[in-house]
Structures are given as C-alpha cells and as structure tokens.
C-alpha cells in the first residue's frame, strides 16, 4: 500500500491556516496510523491559549488519544519539529515524521534520523511561504516559539 504524504500534509496545512486565522503561529500537524487512518489533528495554539506547550505536534498527539503503540504512526507537520516535539516523537517511538518544510527551521530532524526515525521532507512551497511571511511579520513571537531571544 502506498501512502499519499501530500494528502496527509493537506490536513496539517488546514490546521496551520486555522491557527493563523485565530491569530496564532501557522504550524499544523496530524497523527496518522501507518494505514492512513487519521488519529488526531491540531495546530500551534501557544498564543491563543497562552500555553507554551501547545505546539502543532503536541496538539495533534493529544487529540489522537492513547494508543497501545506509536511505532506504526506517522506524524505529519507543516514544519520540521522543534527539539520539544522531536523529543515527543522519540519518547513515544513514532515511526515516521513527514515535514512540509525544513527551510525556515530544521529543528531536530537530523537527530531523529540519527535515532532511526524515518523522516520525509516534502519541501512544500506553500508551507515555506506561509511560515516565511509569518516570521517576517512577527519575528518576536517566532523567536519566542523556538526558544531564541
């Protein structure tokens, strides 16, 4: 069975756009089973909820609920996961991470690869452009989000 990572990314992109419309950082994510079944979806809500722990990946992960195992899951995210979200992937042994882009921020993808996680970078232009525009217009919020001063 061949999975359509671009179709999966569309769900994460919908989430990113929803977050942007709410006044937040446009990063979305979705967790899928390896058979393509959607388990949970979410977006960065740090601004909206005043909670620094609600990144796109953590939101999707929480909304997926408890799973017996995460080895056969795929985390799809519009942006390469930060160290915090990369830690979540490693902690729960998520088998595959699909990123929309790693141009604006490459996060922990090399570390994930070094630790046996399959990483697929789709280099999606819509993801690249959306976040680049946000960073240009909101550099202080972006630096806060990635832990830079």
Tab-separated table of N, CA and C in Angstrom:
chain	number	residue	atom	x	y	z
A	1	UNK	N	0.841	-1.187	0.000
A	1	UNK	CA	0.000	0.000	0.000
A	1	UNK	C	0.885	1.250	0.000
A	2	UNK	N	0.587	2.156	-0.878
A	2	UNK	CA	1.358	3.394	-0.985
A	2	UNK	C	0.582	4.537	-0.327
A	3	UNK	N	1.237	5.211	0.586
A	3	UNK	CA	0.598	6.323	1.281
A	3	UNK	C	0.822	7.626	0.520
A	4	UNK	N	-0.173	8.484	0.543
A	4	UNK	CA	-0.077	9.787	-0.108
A	4	UNK	C	0.261	10.831	0.953
A	5	UNK	N	1.557	11.066	1.140
A	5	UNK	CA	2.001	12.018	2.155
A	5	UNK	C	1.509	13.429	1.858
A	6	UNK	N	1.375	13.781	0.590
A	6	UNK	CA	0.882	15.117	0.246
A	6	UNK	C	-0.564	15.309	0.675
A	7	UNK	N	-1.377	14.265	0.553
A	7	UNK	CA	-2.768	14.341	1.016
A	7	UNK	C	-2.809	14.478	2.540
A	8	UNK	N	-1.914	13.788	3.219
A	8	UNK	CA	-1.828	13.898	4.678
A	8	UNK	C	-1.408	15.315	5.073
A	9	UNK	N	-0.460	15.868	4.308
A	9	UNK	CA	0.011	17.216	4.593
A	9	UNK	C	-1.112	18.238	4.438
A	10	UNK	N	-2.045	18.004	3.540
A	10	UNK	CA	-3.168	18.943	3.357
A	10	UNK	C	-3.941	19.128	4.660
A	11	UNK	N	-4.081	18.073	5.432
A	11	UNK	CA	-4.785	18.179	6.719
A	11	UNK	C	-3.981	19.045	7.685
A	12	UNK	N	-2.664	18.834	7.734
A	12	UNK	CA	-1.814	19.665	8.593
A	12	UNK	C	-1.843	21.120	8.124
A	13	UNK	N	-1.864	21.339	6.819
A	13	UNK	CA	-1.950	22.700	6.277
A	13	UNK	C	-3.271	23.369	6.662
A	14	UNK	N	-4.362	22.624	6.624
A	14	UNK	CA	-5.658	23.176	7.071
A	14	UNK	C	-5.557	23.645	8.510
A	15	UNK	N	-4.896	22.846	9.331
A	15	UNK	CA	-4.720	23.207	10.741
A	15	UNK	C	-3.853	24.462	10.885
A	16	UNK	N	-2.777	24.543	10.097
A	16	UNK	CA	-1.903	25.721	10.164
A	16	UNK	C	-2.677	26.981	9.803
A	17	UNK	N	-3.495	26.891	8.768
A	17	UNK	CA	-4.289	28.046	8.337
A	17	UNK	C	-5.329	28.424	9.389
A	18	UNK	N	-5.884	27.434	10.052
A	18	UNK	CA	-6.836	27.715	11.135
A	18	UNK	C	-6.137	28.455	12.269
A	19	UNK	N	-4.938	27.994	12.616
A	19	UNK	CA	-4.170	28.667	13.665
A	19	UNK	C	-3.854	30.106	13.299
A	20	UNK	N	-3.476	30.343	12.052
A	20	UNK	CA	-3.182	31.697	11.589
A	20	UNK	C	-4.434	32.569	11.665
A	21	UNK	N	-5.575	32.025	11.263
A	21	UNK	CA	-6.839	32.769	11.311
A	21	UNK	C	-7.232	33.127	12.744
A	22	UNK	N	-6.797	32.319	13.700
A	22	UNK	CA	-7.077	32.580	15.117
A	22	UNK	C	-6.084	33.576	15.721
A	23	UNK	N	-5.097	34.000	14.936
A	23	UNK	CA	-4.093	34.925	15.437
A	23	UNK	C	-2.847	34.255	15.959
A	24	UNK	N	-2.704	32.966	15.655
A	24	UNK	CA	-1.557	32.214	16.149
A	24	UNK	C	-0.504	31.948	15.089
A	25	UNK	N	0.452	31.135	15.463
A	25	UNK	CA	1.568	30.758	14.598
A	25	UNK	C	1.082	29.672	13.636
A	26	UNK	N	1.308	29.833	12.332
A	26	UNK	CA	0.757	28.884	11.362
A	26	UNK	C	1.559	27.585	11.219
A	27	UNK	N	1.424	26.733	12.227
A	27	UNK	CA	2.044	25.409	12.179
A	27	UNK	C	0.957	24.404	12.534
A	28	UNK	N	0.743	23.457	11.642
A	28	UNK	CA	-0.268	22.431	11.868
A	28	UNK	C	0.342	21.055	11.790
A	29	UNK	N	-0.365	20.085	12.369
A	29	UNK	CA	0.125	18.714	12.377
A	29	UNK	C	-1.046	17.745	12.426
A	30	UNK	N	-0.753	16.507	12.074
A	30	UNK	CA	-1.749	15.435	12.165
A	30	UNK	C	-1.010	14.127	12.429
A	31	UNK	N	-1.612	13.272	13.239
A	31	UNK	CA	-1.046	11.964	13.520
A	31	UNK	C	-1.914	10.921	12.833
A	32	UNK	N	-1.263	10.069	12.058
A	32	UNK	CA	-1.944	9.027	11.306
A	32	UNK	C	-1.427	7.657	11.711
A	33	UNK	N	-2.265	6.643	11.564
A	33	UNK	CA	-1.794	5.266	11.645
A	33	UNK	C	-1.105	4.978	10.327
A	34	UNK	N	-0.209	3.989	10.297
A	34	UNK	CA	0.508	3.680	9.061
A	34	UNK	C	-0.410	3.241	7.917
A	35	UNK	N	-1.650	2.883	8.233
A	35	UNK	CA	-2.607	2.513	7.179
A	35	UNK	C	-3.297	3.738	6.578
A	36	UNK	N	-2.944	4.926	7.079
A	36	UNK	CA	-3.508	6.169	6.563
A	36	UNK	C	-4.678	6.716	7.358
A	37	UNK	N	-5.128	5.991	8.368
A	37	UNK	CA	-6.248	6.460	9.195
A	37	UNK	C	-5.814	7.642	10.058
A	38	UNK	N	-6.584	8.725	9.990
A	38	UNK	CA	-6.303	9.904	10.810
A	38	UNK	C	-6.642	9.613	12.266
A	39	UNK	N	-5.687	9.856	13.154
A	39	UNK	CA	-5.895	9.634	14.584
A	39	UNK	C	-6.169	10.934	15.332
A	40	UNK	N	-5.498	12.003	14.920
A	40	UNK	CA	-5.679	13.287	15.587
A	40	UNK	C	-5.034	14.389	14.771
A	41	UNK	N	-5.561	15.585	14.916
A	41	UNK	CA	-5.029	16.738	14.186
A	41	UNK	C	-5.048	17.946	15.105
A	42	UNK	N	-4.126	18.887	14.852
A	42	UNK	CA	-4.078	20.060	15.710
A	42	UNK	C	-3.150	21.116	15.142
A	43	UNK	N	-3.048	22.218	15.871
A	43	UNK	CA	-2.182	23.303	15.433
A	43	UNK	C	-1.587	24.024	16.630
A	44	UNK	N	-0.541	24.789	16.340
A	44	UNK	CA	0.118	25.566	17.370
A	44	UNK	C	-0.901	26.557	17.945
A	45	UNK	N	-1.087	26.479	19.269
A	45	UNK	CA	-2.049	27.357	19.946
A	45	UNK	C	-1.402	28.063	21.141
A	46	UNK	N	-0.090	28.285	21.037
A	46	UNK	CA	0.635	28.947	22.122
A	46	UNK	C	0.065	30.328	22.418
A	47	UNK	N	-0.209	31.089	21.367
A	47	UNK	CA	-0.724	32.443	21.528
A	47	UNK	C	-2.176	32.407	22.008
A	48	UNK	N	-2.984	31.626	21.321
A	48	UNK	CA	-4.412	31.581	21.610
A	48	UNK	C	-4.704	31.109	23.039
A	49	UNK	N	-3.943	30.126	23.525
A	49	UNK	CA	-4.200	29.533	24.843
A	49	UNK	C	-3.250	30.055	25.921
A	50	UNK	N	-2.286	30.910	25.529
A	50	UNK	CA	-1.264	31.392	26.450
A	50	UNK	C	-0.565	30.214	27.138
A	51	UNK	N	-0.251	29.186	26.330
A	51	UNK	CA	0.349	27.952	26.835
A	51	UNK	C	1.523	27.569	25.939
A	52	UNK	N	2.750	27.687	26.425
A	52	UNK	CA	3.914	27.414	25.586
A	52	UNK	C	4.063	25.960	25.171
A	53	UNK	N	3.284	25.049	25.751
A	53	UNK	CA	3.436	23.636	25.419
A	53	UNK	C	2.529	23.167	24.282
A	54	UNK	N	1.667	24.033	23.775
A	54	UNK	CA	0.747	23.596	22.717
A	54	UNK	C	1.323	23.916	21.346
A	55	UNK	N	2.239	23.059	20.924
A	55	UNK	CA	2.764	23.128	19.568
A	55	UNK	C	1.846	22.299	18.674
A	56	UNK	N	1.995	22.421	17.371
A	56	UNK	CA	1.139	21.676	16.456
A	56	UNK	C	1.199	20.178	16.694
A	57	UNK	N	2.411	19.648	16.849
A	57	UNK	CA	2.576	18.210	17.034
A	57	UNK	C	1.987	17.741	18.361
A	58	UNK	N	2.199	18.511	19.427
A	58	UNK	CA	1.661	18.087	20.725
A	58	UNK	C	0.133	18.157	20.723
A	59	UNK	N	-0.422	19.147	20.025
A	59	UNK	CA	-1.874	19.263	19.928
A	59	UNK	C	-2.456	18.062	19.191
A	60	UNK	N	-1.867	17.703	18.063
A	60	UNK	CA	-2.343	16.540	17.300
A	60	UNK	C	-2.173	15.261	18.108
A	61	UNK	N	-1.039	15.127	18.787
A	61	UNK	CA	-0.758	13.951	19.609
A	61	UNK	C	-1.803	13.799	20.715
A	62	UNK	N	-2.085	14.887	21.412
A	62	UNK	CA	-3.075	14.840	22.492
A	62	UNK	C	-4.457	14.481	21.963
A	63	UNK	N	-4.803	15.047	20.822
A	63	UNK	CA	-6.132	14.798	20.259
A	63	UNK	C	-6.280	13.386	19.714
A	64	UNK	N	-5.165	12.718	19.452
A	64	UNK	CA	-5.215	11.330	18.976
A	64	UNK	C	-5.602	10.372	20.100
A	65	UNK	N	-5.433	10.800	21.334
A	65	UNK	CA	-5.753	9.928	22.452
A	65	UNK	C	-4.708	8.834	22.627
A	66	UNK	N	-4.924	8.014	23.624
A	66	UNK	CA	-3.975	6.947	23.934
A	66	UNK	C	-3.970	5.898	22.830
A	67	UNK	N	-2.779	5.459	22.479
A	67	UNK	CA	-2.591	4.365	21.530
A	67	UNK	C	-1.765	3.301	22.253
A	68	UNK	N	-1.997	2.040	21.947
A	68	UNK	CA	-1.183	0.983	22.565
A	68	UNK	C	0.284	1.150	22.207
A	69	UNK	N	0.527	1.548	20.966
A	69	UNK	CA	1.885	1.744	20.475
A	69	UNK	C	1.856	2.848	19.433
A	70	UNK	N	2.949	3.545	19.330
A	70	UNK	CA	3.063	4.631	18.342
A	70	UNK	C	4.047	4.280	17.230
A	71	UNK	N	4.653	3.101	17.281
A	71	UNK	CA	5.653	2.703	16.287
A	71	UNK	C	5.088	2.709	14.871
A	72	UNK	N	3.830	2.420	14.739
A	72	UNK	CA	3.205	2.360	13.416
A	72	UNK	C	2.385	3.613	13.133
A	73	UNK	N	2.852	4.742	13.667
A	73	UNK	CA	2.163	6.002	13.398
A	73	UNK	C	3.076	6.933	12.609
A	74	UNK	N	2.427	7.916	11.989
A	74	UNK	CA	3.117	8.899	11.164
A	74	UNK	C	2.702	10.284	11.650
A	75	UNK	N	3.680	11.069	12.077
A	75	UNK	CA	3.414	12.452	12.456
A	75	UNK	C	3.684	13.314	11.231
A	76	UNK	N	2.656	14.014	10.773
A	76	UNK	CA	2.788	14.903	9.625
A	76	UNK	C	2.675	16.322	10.147
A	77	UNK	N	3.653	17.147	9.814
A	77	UNK	CA	3.679	18.507	10.327
A	77	UNK	C	4.121	19.473	9.235
A	78	UNK	N	3.596	20.674	9.267
A	78	UNK	CA	3.920	21.645	8.219
A	78	UNK	C	5.356	22.140	8.322
A	79	UNK	N	5.981	21.976	9.478
A	79	UNK	CA	7.340	22.455	9.709
A	79	UNK	C	8.131	21.397	10.456
A	80	UNK	N	9.401	21.327	10.169
A	80	UNK	CA	10.284	20.424	10.900
A	80	UNK	C	10.075	20.602	12.401
A	81	UNK	N	9.917	19.516	13.149
A	81	UNK	CA	9.643	19.646	14.579
A	81	UNK	C	10.807	20.233	15.366
A	82	UNK	N	10.472	21.087	16.317
A	82	UNK	CA	11.467	21.665	17.219
A	82	UNK	C	12.011	20.553	18.125
A	83	UNK	N	12.937	20.911	18.992
A	83	UNK	CA	13.514	19.907	19.895
A	83	UNK	C	12.466	19.329	20.834
A	84	UNK	N	11.554	20.151	21.287
A	84	UNK	CA	10.481	19.707	22.179
A	84	UNK	C	9.628	18.648	21.491
A	85	UNK	N	9.205	18.925	20.273
A	85	UNK	CA	8.352	17.990	19.539
A	85	UNK	C	9.144	16.796	19.019
A	86	UNK	N	10.426	17.002	18.718
A	86	UNK	CA	11.279	15.872	18.352
A	86	UNK	C	11.417	14.919	19.536
A	87	UNK	N	11.488	15.476	20.728
A	87	UNK	CA	11.530	14.649	21.934
A	87	UNK	C	10.266	13.828	22.102
A	88	UNK	N	9.135	14.410	21.784
A	88	UNK	CA	7.866	13.683	21.845
A	88	UNK	C	7.896	12.496	20.880
A	89	UNK	N	8.389	12.733	19.671
A	89	UNK	CA	8.491	11.664	18.671
A	89	UNK	C	9.356	10.524	19.203
A	90	UNK	N	10.501	10.860	19.783
A	90	UNK	CA	11.413	9.841	20.312
A	90	UNK	C	10.833	9.149	21.543
A	91	UNK	N	10.248	9.933	22.442
A	91	UNK	CA	9.699	9.360	23.669
A	91	UNK	C	8.667	8.278	23.376
A	92	UNK	N	7.830	8.518	22.386
A	92	UNK	CA	6.740	7.583	22.095
A	92	UNK	C	7.011	6.715	20.870
A	93	UNK	N	8.241	6.778	20.352
A	93	UNK	CA	8.659	5.914	19.246
A	93	UNK	C	7.764	6.018	18.015
A	94	UNK	N	7.376	7.239	17.677
A	94	UNK	CA	6.617	7.457	16.442
A	94	UNK	C	7.535	7.062	15.293
A	95	UNK	N	7.049	6.213	14.406
A	95	UNK	CA	7.899	5.597	13.396
A	95	UNK	C	8.332	6.484	12.251
A	96	UNK	N	7.456	7.398	11.839
A	96	UNK	CA	7.742	8.245	10.678
A	96	UNK	C	7.316	9.671	10.961
A	97	UNK	N	8.125	10.618	10.506
A	97	UNK	CA	7.778	12.028	10.571
A	97	UNK	C	7.835	12.578	9.152
A	98	UNK	N	6.739	13.179	8.726
A	98	UNK	CA	6.669	13.824	7.420
A	98	UNK	C	6.590	15.319	7.669
A	99	UNK	N	7.551	16.068	7.109
A	99	UNK	CA	7.567	17.516	7.309
A	99	UNK	C	7.231	18.229	6.002
A	100	UNK	N	6.431	19.261	6.126
A	100	UNK	CA	6.100	20.069	4.967
A	100	UNK	C	7.313	20.847	4.495
A	101	UNK	N	8.115	21.300	5.447
A	101	UNK	CA	9.316	22.052	5.080
A	101	UNK	C	10.304	22.117	6.236
A	102	UNK	N	11.580	22.264	5.856
A	102	UNK	CA	12.657	22.448	6.821
A	102	UNK	C	13.550	23.605	6.396
A	103	UNK	N	13.012	24.505	5.575
A	103	UNK	CA	13.771	25.651	5.080
A	103	UNK	C	13.827	26.754	6.132
A	104	UNK	N	12.676	27.108	6.680
A	104	UNK	CA	12.614	28.185	7.675
A	104	UNK	C	13.164	27.753	9.028
A	105	UNK	N	13.121	26.451	9.294
A	105	UNK	CA	13.561	25.918	10.586
A	105	UNK	C	13.755	24.418	10.407
A	106	UNK	N	14.960	23.922	10.731
A	106	UNK	CA	15.186	22.484	10.534
A	106	UNK	C	15.072	21.664	11.808
A	107	UNK	N	14.921	22.342	12.950
A	107	UNK	CA	14.619	21.659	14.200
A	107	UNK	C	15.500	20.458	14.480
A	108	UNK	N	14.851	19.370	14.864
A	108	UNK	CA	15.572	18.165	15.269
A	108	UNK	C	15.545	17.040	14.257
A	109	UNK	N	15.339	17.337	12.971
A	109	UNK	CA	15.192	16.225	12.018
A	109	UNK	C	16.460	15.394	11.848
A	110	UNK	N	17.620	16.006	11.920
A	110	UNK	CA	18.851	15.206	11.816
A	110	UNK	C	18.966	14.264	13.010
A	111	UNK	N	18.652	14.756	14.175
A	111	UNK	CA	18.682	13.939	15.398
A	111	UNK	C	17.690	12.788	15.288
A	112	UNK	N	16.499	13.060	14.761
A	112	UNK	CA	15.516	11.995	14.593
A	112	UNK	C	16.045	10.922	13.648
A	113	UNK	N	16.612	11.353	12.522
A	113	UNK	CA	17.173	10.396	11.559
A	113	UNK	C	18.280	9.561	12.196
A	114	UNK	N	19.153	10.223	12.948
A	114	UNK	CA	20.261	9.525	13.614
A	114	UNK	C	19.757	8.471	14.594
A	115	UNK	N	18.535	8.648	15.066
A	115	UNK	CA	17.965	7.725	16.040
A	115	UNK	C	16.922	6.787	15.430
A	116	UNK	N	17.008	6.601	14.123
A	116	UNK	CA	16.200	5.575	13.474
A	116	UNK	C	14.797	5.958	13.067
A	117	UNK	N	14.451	7.229	13.176
A	117	UNK	CA	13.121	7.672	12.757
A	117	UNK	C	13.162	7.970	11.257
A	118	UNK	N	12.193	7.453	10.526
A	118	UNK	CA	12.094	7.777	9.107
A	118	UNK	C	11.571	9.203	8.994
A	119	UNK	N	12.314	10.063	8.289
A	119	UNK	CA	11.912	11.459	8.095
A	119	UNK	C	11.762	11.711	6.602
A	120	UNK	N	10.612	12.235	6.220
A	120	UNK	CA	10.332	12.577	4.828
A	120	UNK	C	10.096	14.079	4.764
A	121	UNK	N	10.920	14.789	3.994
A	121	UNK	CA	10.763	16.240	3.829
A	121	UNK	C	10.127	16.491	2.467
A	122	UNK	N	8.901	17.013	2.478
A	122	UNK	CA	8.180	17.262	1.229
A	122	UNK	C	8.578	18.574	0.562
A	123	UNK	N	9.311	19.432	1.270
A	123	UNK	CA	9.762	20.710	0.719
A	123	UNK	C	8.612	21.436	0.010
A	124	UNK	N	7.496	21.544	0.712
A	124	UNK	CA	6.267	22.114	0.149
A	124	UNK	C	6.338	23.643	0.119
A	125	UNK	N	6.188	24.207	-1.051
A	125	UNK	CA	6.335	25.660	-1.219
A	125	UNK	C	5.287	26.441	-0.436
A	126	UNK	N	4.062	25.943	-0.352
A	126	UNK	CA	3.028	26.648	0.412
A	126	UNK	C	3.411	26.733	1.888
A	127	UNK	N	3.939	25.652	2.432
A	127	UNK	CA	4.393	25.659	3.827
A	127	UNK	C	5.548	26.644	4.012
A	128	UNK	N	6.505	26.604	3.099
A	128	UNK	CA	7.665	27.501	3.175
A	128	UNK	C	7.212	28.961	3.161
A	129	UNK	N	6.374	29.314	2.197
A	129	UNK	CA	5.933	30.704	2.035
A	129	UNK	C	5.095	31.187	3.216
A	130	UNK	N	4.192	30.341	3.698
A	130	UNK	CA	3.309	30.747	4.792
A	130	UNK	C	4.110	31.081	6.046
A	131	UNK	N	5.057	30.230	6.401
A	131	UNK	CA	5.825	30.489	7.618
A	131	UNK	C	6.828	31.624	7.416
A	132	UNK	N	7.448	31.715	6.252
A	132	UNK	CA	8.386	32.815	5.998
A	132	UNK	C	7.699	34.162	6.161
A	133	UNK	N	6.498	34.275	5.630
A	133	UNK	CA	5.722	35.517	5.758
A	133	UNK	C	5.418	35.802	7.232
A	134	UNK	N	5.025	34.761	7.972
A	134	UNK	CA	4.711	34.946	9.388
A	134	UNK	C	5.954	35.398	10.159
A	135	UNK	N	7.082	34.746	9.911
A	135	UNK	CA	8.327	35.103	10.617
A	135	UNK	C	8.715	36.548	10.318
A	136	UNK	N	8.602	36.951	9.069
A	136	UNK	CA	8.950	38.321	8.687
A	136	UNK	C	8.064	39.338	9.400
A	137	UNK	N	6.782	39.016	9.536
A	137	UNK	CA	5.825	39.940	10.152
A	137	UNK	C	5.796	39.851	11.678
A	138	UNK	N	6.274	38.744	12.252
A	138	UNK	CA	6.183	38.520	13.700
A	138	UNK	C	7.482	37.926	14.260
A	139	UNK	N	8.605	38.579	14.062
A	139	UNK	CA	9.880	37.978	14.489
A	139	UNK	C	9.968	37.726	15.999
A	140	UNK	N	9.393	38.599	16.813
A	140	UNK	CA	9.471	38.411	18.270
A	140	UNK	C	8.711	37.165	18.698
A	141	UNK	N	7.512	36.988	18.161
A	141	UNK	CA	6.706	35.810	18.525
A	141	UNK	C	7.391	34.549	18.038
A	142	UNK	N	7.940	34.585	16.819
A	142	UNK	CA	8.618	33.424	16.273
A	142	UNK	C	9.826	33.048	17.141
A	143	UNK	N	10.643	34.026	17.512
A	143	UNK	CA	11.820	33.737	18.330
A	143	UNK	C	11.435	33.173	19.680
A	144	UNK	N	10.338	33.655	20.226
A	144	UNK	CA	9.829	33.103	21.481
A	144	UNK	C	9.433	31.646	21.293
A	145	UNK	N	8.782	31.352	20.171
A	145	UNK	CA	8.288	29.997	19.911
A	145	UNK	C	9.422	28.987	19.823
A	146	UNK	N	10.544	29.393	19.221
A	146	UNK	CA	11.659	28.447	19.050
A	146	UNK	C	12.704	28.561	20.147
A	147	UNK	N	12.425	29.389	21.146
A	147	UNK	CA	13.323	29.488	22.301
A	147	UNK	C	14.533	30.374	22.070
A	148	UNK	N	14.444	31.273	21.124
A	148	UNK	CA	15.538	32.214	20.864
A	148	UNK	C	15.194	33.554	21.539
A	149	UNK	N	16.222	34.306	21.832
A	149	UNK	CA	15.958	35.609	22.451
A	149	UNK	C	16.209	36.728	21.487
